[in-house]
Amino acid sequence: MVRIILAFIFSLTCSLAWAESPTYIRAGQVFTGTGDALLPNMVIVVEGERIKSLSPASEVTIPKDANVIDLSTSIVLPGLIDCHTHIDHRADRYDPILQFRDGSFRGAFYAVQNAKVTVEAGFTTIRDLGSDPFLACELRDVINEGAVVGPRIIASGPGISMTGGHGDLNNYAPEVKFEVFPAERGFRIADGVDQVRRTVRAQLKHGVDVVKIHASGGVMSRGNSPGASQFTVEELKAAVYEAHAAGKKIAAHAHGTQAIKNATEAGVDSIEHGSLIDDEGIELMKKHGTWLVADIYNDDYLLGKAIEFKLPQEMIDKEKAIGRLQRENFAKAVKGGVKIAYGTDAGIYPHGDNAKQFFYMVKFGLTPAQSIRSATSDAAELIGRSADLGSISAGKFADVIAVDTNPLSDVTALEKVTFVMKGGTVLKSHK
Ligand code: ARG
């Protein structure tokens, strides 16, 4: 009883403390994350880690000694969401020999740096789709504990792959054995319905928020083709069943025309890449309400800077084969009315450059407002976090960013974020 009373007094004090010191953000213009328009001259009231209200400045009286953040010459938006990152990956590490020299902790140290540049670029939430087990889960937790600066993380384990699939180590002599993480295989490689089930369950047991599965070959793996389907529909269905039974979403890496259909039919929540989608695939995704998360900036980096970092010729060739097609097919999917969420595959190109994809999304068919919604309210819907994230409105987390020029006239404005608040805490302010 005493404890209950103490807890009550404590929570009362906390809420009083918060109630006493809200922060008032004066916003020149606001893009709320849901509509098309910019709202001029607004005030956002932040209490604790949440937004208390968004109102026209004329309706708000700001107390004299209040804590005020002046963004009255800026355009203010919700924190951005990247639905496809690899937070432990380095975009300067394509030389296979160097990759094998790196110990497993190195990825974790780099992930700390990557998390910081990501949130400072205005991406206050990421859905991490494939890091070593279970780096993203632990990074998520230490960020939540306040020990590391970074975005909110919706974490997966390693992408689940069939033997010889996109997530396997391929093209080495059969007698070559990599004993990187002996335990890792059980979290990464699965064949047959039972093993797929077991692998998804094992990942869930270790705390993933989302499951990632490879339904086709890929560009950045050896000895397989992006066009080739991987896993049977039955295997994919088993993964979907287990993820959904646990209340989690599941994302499928799928470049290939048939792989996109297989994964969509199996019931995944999002198709990642979607490079070779055809009209039938577009219709199927619409019918199932499946999201498309297409990393259409990557091609620039892979056929540019990555080559200087010794990207293997096989990968250059595969990128040349699908990069342009992916952008054209993205445009068809947009026209066809497929739901689009923003995801970049950051880690393939340097973390912190996440906003560079907006330009291509507009070039290939979205309006600037749609492209921003794909990284705010729409992304929040895909990741199942609409109640907390994706818009500037009462009750949401106070994840708020600002830019100096109007992103609705030139979306590249989002590449220069000058202010970042996450959960009511200012992480960047270049004013
Ligand atoms: N992770 C993807 C893969 O290896 C990257 C594809 C990058 N290329 C592209 N055009 N999106 O398949």
mmCIF file with all atom_site columns, C-alpha atoms and ligand atoms in Angstrom, residues 166 218-220 253 255 273 295 298 302 319 322-323 326 345 348, ligand 1:
data_model
loop_
_atom_site.group_PDB
_atom_site.id
_atom_site.type_symbol
_atom_site.label_atom_id
_atom_site.label_alt_id
_atom_site.label_comp_id
_atom_site.label_asym_id
_atom_site.label_entity_id
_atom_site.label_seq_id
_atom_site.pdbx_PDB_ins_code
_atom_site.Cartn_x
_atom_site.Cartn_y
_atom_site.Cartn_z
_atom_site.occupancy
_atom_site.B_iso_or_equiv
_atom_site.pdbx_formal_charge
_atom_site.auth_seq_id
_atom_site.auth_comp_id
_atom_site.auth_asym_id
_atom_site.auth_atom_id
_atom_site.pdbx_PDB_model_num
ATOM   1  C CA . HIS A 1 166 ? 20.983 -13.845 -50.650 1.00 0.00 ? 166 HIS A CA 1
ATOM   2  C CA . GLY A 1 218 ? 20.286 -10.023 -54.703 1.00 0.00 ? 218 GLY A CA 1
ATOM   3  C CA . VAL A 1 219 ? 22.899 -7.619  -55.937 1.00 0.00 ? 219 VAL A CA 1
ATOM   4  C CA . MET A 1 220 ? 25.218 -7.560  -52.951 1.00 0.00 ? 220 MET A CA 1
ATOM   5  C CA . HIS A 1 253 ? 13.599 -8.785  -49.891 1.00 0.00 ? 253 HIS A CA 1
ATOM   6  C CA . HIS A 1 255 ? 13.772 -8.077  -56.675 1.00 0.00 ? 255 HIS A CA 1
ATOM   7  C CA . HIS A 1 273 ? 13.426 -3.384  -53.554 1.00 0.00 ? 273 HIS A CA 1
ATOM   8  C CA . ASP A 1 295 ? 15.698 1.775   -52.471 1.00 0.00 ? 295 ASP A CA 1
ATOM   9  C CA . ASN A 1 298 ? 21.331 3.220   -54.161 1.00 0.00 ? 298 ASN A CA 1
ATOM   10 C CA . LEU A 1 302 ? 26.894 1.598   -56.168 1.00 0.00 ? 302 LEU A CA 1
ATOM   11 C CA . GLU A 1 319 ? 23.554 -3.419  -60.326 1.00 0.00 ? 319 GLU A CA 1
ATOM   12 C CA . ILE A 1 322 ? 18.613 -3.815  -62.374 1.00 0.00 ? 322 ILE A CA 1
ATOM   13 C CA . GLY A 1 323 ? 19.296 -0.244  -61.210 1.00 0.00 ? 323 GLY A CA 1
ATOM   14 C CA . GLN A 1 326 ? 14.037 -0.585  -60.624 1.00 0.00 ? 326 GLN A CA 1
ATOM   15 C CA . ASP A 1 345 ? 19.050 0.425   -47.682 1.00 0.00 ? 345 ASP A CA 1
ATOM   16 C CA . ILE A 1 348 ? 24.952 0.228   -48.812 1.00 0.00 ? 348 ILE A CA 1
HETATM 17 N N1 . ARG B 2 .   ? 20.532 -5.046  -50.669 1.00 0.00 ? 1   ARG B N1 1
HETATM 18 C C1 . ARG B 2 .   ? 20.178 -5.000  -52.063 1.00 0.00 ? 1   ARG B C1 1
HETATM 19 C C2 . ARG B 2 .   ? 20.699 -6.220  -52.767 1.00 0.00 ? 1   ARG B C2 1
HETATM 20 O O1 . ARG B 2 .   ? 21.796 -6.599  -52.504 1.00 0.00 ? 1   ARG B O1 1
HETATM 21 C C3 . ARG B 2 .   ? 20.726 -3.765  -52.674 1.00 0.00 ? 1   ARG B C3 1
HETATM 22 C C4 . ARG B 2 .   ? 20.244 -3.476  -54.052 1.00 0.00 ? 1   ARG B C4 1
HETATM 23 C C5 . ARG B 2 .   ? 20.816 -2.180  -54.466 1.00 0.00 ? 1   ARG B C5 1
HETATM 24 N N2 . ARG B 2 .   ? 20.494 -1.790  -55.798 1.00 0.00 ? 1   ARG B N2 1
HETATM 25 C C6 . ARG B 2 .   ? 19.391 -1.191  -56.151 1.00 0.00 ? 1   ARG B C6 1
HETATM 26 N N3 . ARG B 2 .   ? 19.293 -0.825  -57.381 1.00 0.00 ? 1   ARG B N3 1
HETATM 27 N N4 . ARG B 2 .   ? 18.449 -0.937  -55.326 1.00 0.00 ? 1   ARG B N4 1
HETATM 28 O O2 . ARG B 2 .   ? 20.057 -6.796  -53.581 1.00 0.00 ? 1   ARG B O2 1
#
